[in-house]
mmCIF file of C-alpha atoms in Angstrom:
data_model
loop_
_atom_site.group_PDB
_atom_site.id
_atom_site.type_symbol
_atom_site.label_atom_id
_atom_site.label_comp_id
_atom_site.label_asym_id
_atom_site.label_seq_id
_atom_site.Cartn_x
_atom_site.Cartn_y
_atom_site.Cartn_z
ATOM 1 C CA MET A 1 8.742 14.744 -16.934
ATOM 2 C CA SER A 2 9.858 15.324 -12.965
ATOM 3 C CA LEU A 3 8.327 13.404 -9.798
ATOM 4 C CA TYR A 4 6.297 16.462 -8.834
ATOM 5 C CA GLN A 5 4.417 16.380 -12.572
ATOM 6 C CA ARG A 6 4.355 12.933 -12.976
ATOM 7 C CA THR A 7 2.249 12.846 -9.527
ATOM 8 C CA TYR A 8 0.235 16.456 -10.317
ATOM 9 C CA GLN A 9 -0.731 15.024 -13.827
ATOM 10 C CA HIS A 10 -1.747 11.569 -11.897
ATOM 11 C CA SER A 11 -4.373 13.666 -9.304
ATOM 12 C CA ILE A 12 -5.710 15.711 -12.400
ATOM 13 C CA GLU A 13 -6.406 13.006 -14.607
ATOM 14 C CA HIS A 14 -7.667 10.349 -11.900
ATOM 15 C CA PRO A 15 -8.604 12.293 -8.525
ATOM 16 C CA GLU A 16 -10.382 9.539 -7.499
ATOM 17 C CA THR A 17 -7.917 6.975 -7.458
ATOM 18 C CA PHE A 18 -4.668 10.149 -6.247
ATOM 19 C CA TRP A 19 -6.511 11.163 -2.992
ATOM 20 C CA ALA A 20 -7.815 7.514 -2.270
ATOM 21 C CA GLU A 21 -3.861 6.627 -2.350
ATOM 22 C CA GLN A 22 -3.612 9.419 -0.060
ATOM 23 C CA ALA A 23 -5.904 8.514 2.556
ATOM 24 C CA LYS A 24 -4.011 5.708 2.705
ATOM 25 C CA LYS A 25 -1.622 7.305 4.323
ATOM 26 C CA LEU A 26 -3.532 8.816 7.484
ATOM 27 C CA PRO A 27 -4.708 7.006 10.577
ATOM 28 C CA TRP A 28 -8.380 6.445 9.912
ATOM 29 C CA TYR A 29 -10.970 5.696 13.150
ATOM 30 C CA THR A 30 -13.026 4.707 10.601
ATOM 31 C CA PRO A 31 -11.698 4.681 6.886
ATOM 32 C CA PRO A 32 -13.775 6.148 4.055
ATOM 33 C CA SER A 33 -16.005 3.694 1.924
ATOM 34 C CA THR A 34 -16.315 6.086 -0.578
ATOM 35 C CA ILE A 35 -13.507 8.454 -1.801
ATOM 36 C CA LEU A 36 -15.595 11.183 -3.737
ATOM 37 C CA THR A 37 -19.674 11.867 -3.544
ATOM 38 C CA TYR A 38 -21.466 14.055 -5.149
ATOM 39 C CA ASP A 39 -25.490 15.822 -3.802
ATOM 40 C CA ASP A 40 -28.447 17.014 -5.864
ATOM 41 C CA GLN A 41 -26.259 20.323 -6.789
ATOM 42 C CA GLN A 42 -23.520 17.843 -7.979
ATOM 43 C CA HIS A 43 -21.308 19.160 -3.902
ATOM 44 C CA ALA A 44 -18.466 17.388 -4.160
ATOM 45 C CA ARG A 45 -17.688 15.215 -1.057
ATOM 46 C CA TRP A 46 -14.605 13.990 -0.118
ATOM 47 C CA PHE A 47 -14.623 10.373 2.217
ATOM 48 C CA GLY A 48 -17.970 11.482 3.751
ATOM 49 C CA ASP A 49 -18.550 8.235 5.963
ATOM 50 C CA GLY A 50 -14.602 8.082 7.313
ATOM 51 C CA GLU A 51 -13.607 9.736 10.408
ATOM 52 C CA LEU A 52 -10.986 11.363 11.895
ATOM 53 C CA ASN A 53 -9.617 12.901 14.466
ATOM 54 C CA ILE A 54 -7.250 15.704 13.029
ATOM 55 C CA CYS A 55 -5.363 16.748 15.653
ATOM 56 C CA TYR A 56 -4.109 13.329 16.102
ATOM 57 C CA ALA A 57 -3.425 13.107 12.627
ATOM 58 C CA ALA A 58 -1.539 16.297 12.997
ATOM 59 C CA ILE A 59 0.103 15.611 15.960
ATOM 60 C CA ASP A 60 0.011 12.711 18.303
ATOM 61 C CA TYR A 61 0.238 10.674 15.068
ATOM 62 C CA HIS A 62 4.049 11.795 14.102
ATOM 63 C CA VAL A 63 5.412 11.213 18.254
ATOM 64 C CA GLU A 64 3.946 7.778 17.185
ATOM 65 C CA GLN A 65 5.856 6.827 14.572
ATOM 66 C CA GLY A 66 9.437 8.514 16.502
ATOM 67 C CA ARG A 67 9.088 11.569 14.890
ATOM 68 C CA GLY A 68 8.435 12.859 18.180
ATOM 69 C CA ASP A 69 12.352 15.337 18.208
ATOM 70 C CA GLN A 70 11.087 16.285 14.022
ATOM 71 C CA PRO A 71 9.593 20.100 14.031
ATOM 72 C CA ALA A 72 6.274 20.577 13.670
ATOM 73 C CA ILE A 73 5.809 24.421 13.531
ATOM 74 C CA TYR A 74 8.474 27.222 12.499
ATOM 75 C CA TRP A 75 8.155 30.376 13.223
ATOM 76 C CA ASP A 76 10.111 32.867 11.143
ATOM 77 C CA SER A 77 8.566 36.732 12.341
ATOM 78 C CA PRO A 78 10.175 39.361 10.262
ATOM 79 C CA VAL A 79 8.034 41.917 12.360
ATOM 80 C CA THR A 80 9.023 40.756 15.903
ATOM 81 C CA GLN A 81 12.255 39.921 13.737
ATOM 82 C CA SER A 82 12.139 36.657 16.129
ATOM 83 C CA LYS A 83 12.544 32.905 15.257
ATOM 84 C CA GLN A 84 11.333 29.591 16.959
ATOM 85 C CA THR A 85 10.715 25.913 16.144
ATOM 86 C CA ILE A 86 8.405 23.611 17.858
ATOM 87 C CA ASN A 87 9.428 20.167 17.650
ATOM 88 C CA TYR A 88 6.216 17.451 17.754
ATOM 89 C CA LEU A 89 6.332 15.963 21.464
ATOM 90 C CA GLU A 90 6.688 20.365 22.593
ATOM 91 C CA LEU A 91 3.579 20.747 20.413
ATOM 92 C CA ARG A 92 1.401 17.658 22.254
ATOM 93 C CA ASP A 93 1.851 18.486 25.525
ATOM 94 C CA ARG A 94 1.257 22.427 24.819
ATOM 95 C CA VAL A 95 -1.918 21.352 23.062
ATOM 96 C CA ALA A 96 -2.398 18.927 25.767
ATOM 97 C CA ARG A 97 -2.302 21.966 28.935
ATOM 98 C CA PHE A 98 -5.233 24.740 26.559
ATOM 99 C CA ALA A 99 -7.439 21.461 26.018
ATOM 100 C CA GLY A 100 -6.874 20.785 29.875
ATOM 101 C CA GLY A 101 -7.353 24.779 30.139
ATOM 102 C CA LEU A 102 -10.515 24.415 28.090
ATOM 103 C CA ALA A 103 -11.719 21.417 29.681
ATOM 104 C CA LYS A 104 -11.829 23.872 33.018
ATOM 105 C CA LEU A 105 -13.350 25.978 31.541
ATOM 106 C CA GLY A 106 -16.418 23.291 31.015
ATOM 107 C CA VAL A 107 -15.906 23.855 27.027
ATOM 108 C CA THR A 108 -17.266 20.216 26.032
ATOM 109 C CA LYS A 109 -17.506 18.966 22.147
ATOM 110 C CA GLY A 110 -19.882 20.665 20.084
#
C-alpha cells in the first residue's frame, strides 16, 4: 500500500485523529481545544474554538519559514497563452499593497 493510500485510509478510519495531526502543522493564533463537534442538527464544526489568520497562514508564514523565494502561484492561461510565477515574497508585497488600498478607501474588518 502506498503512502498516499495509507494516509487516505487513516483519514477515513480516524478523521478526528487525522485532522488533529494536520492542524498541528498550522500557525494557529489560538490552537483548537476540540477538533470536531456537531450541533443539534448534526452539522459538523471543525476546529470550532481555534483562531488563525488565513492570509498569514497562506503567505507570511511561508516567508518566515524561509520559503519566500519559492513559488506561491503558478499562472498558466491557455486563453492568453501567458504564464507567470509569483513567489511568496512578491505575493506578500502585492497583498500588502492591496490591503493598503482598501484601507485608504475606508474598508475595515467586519
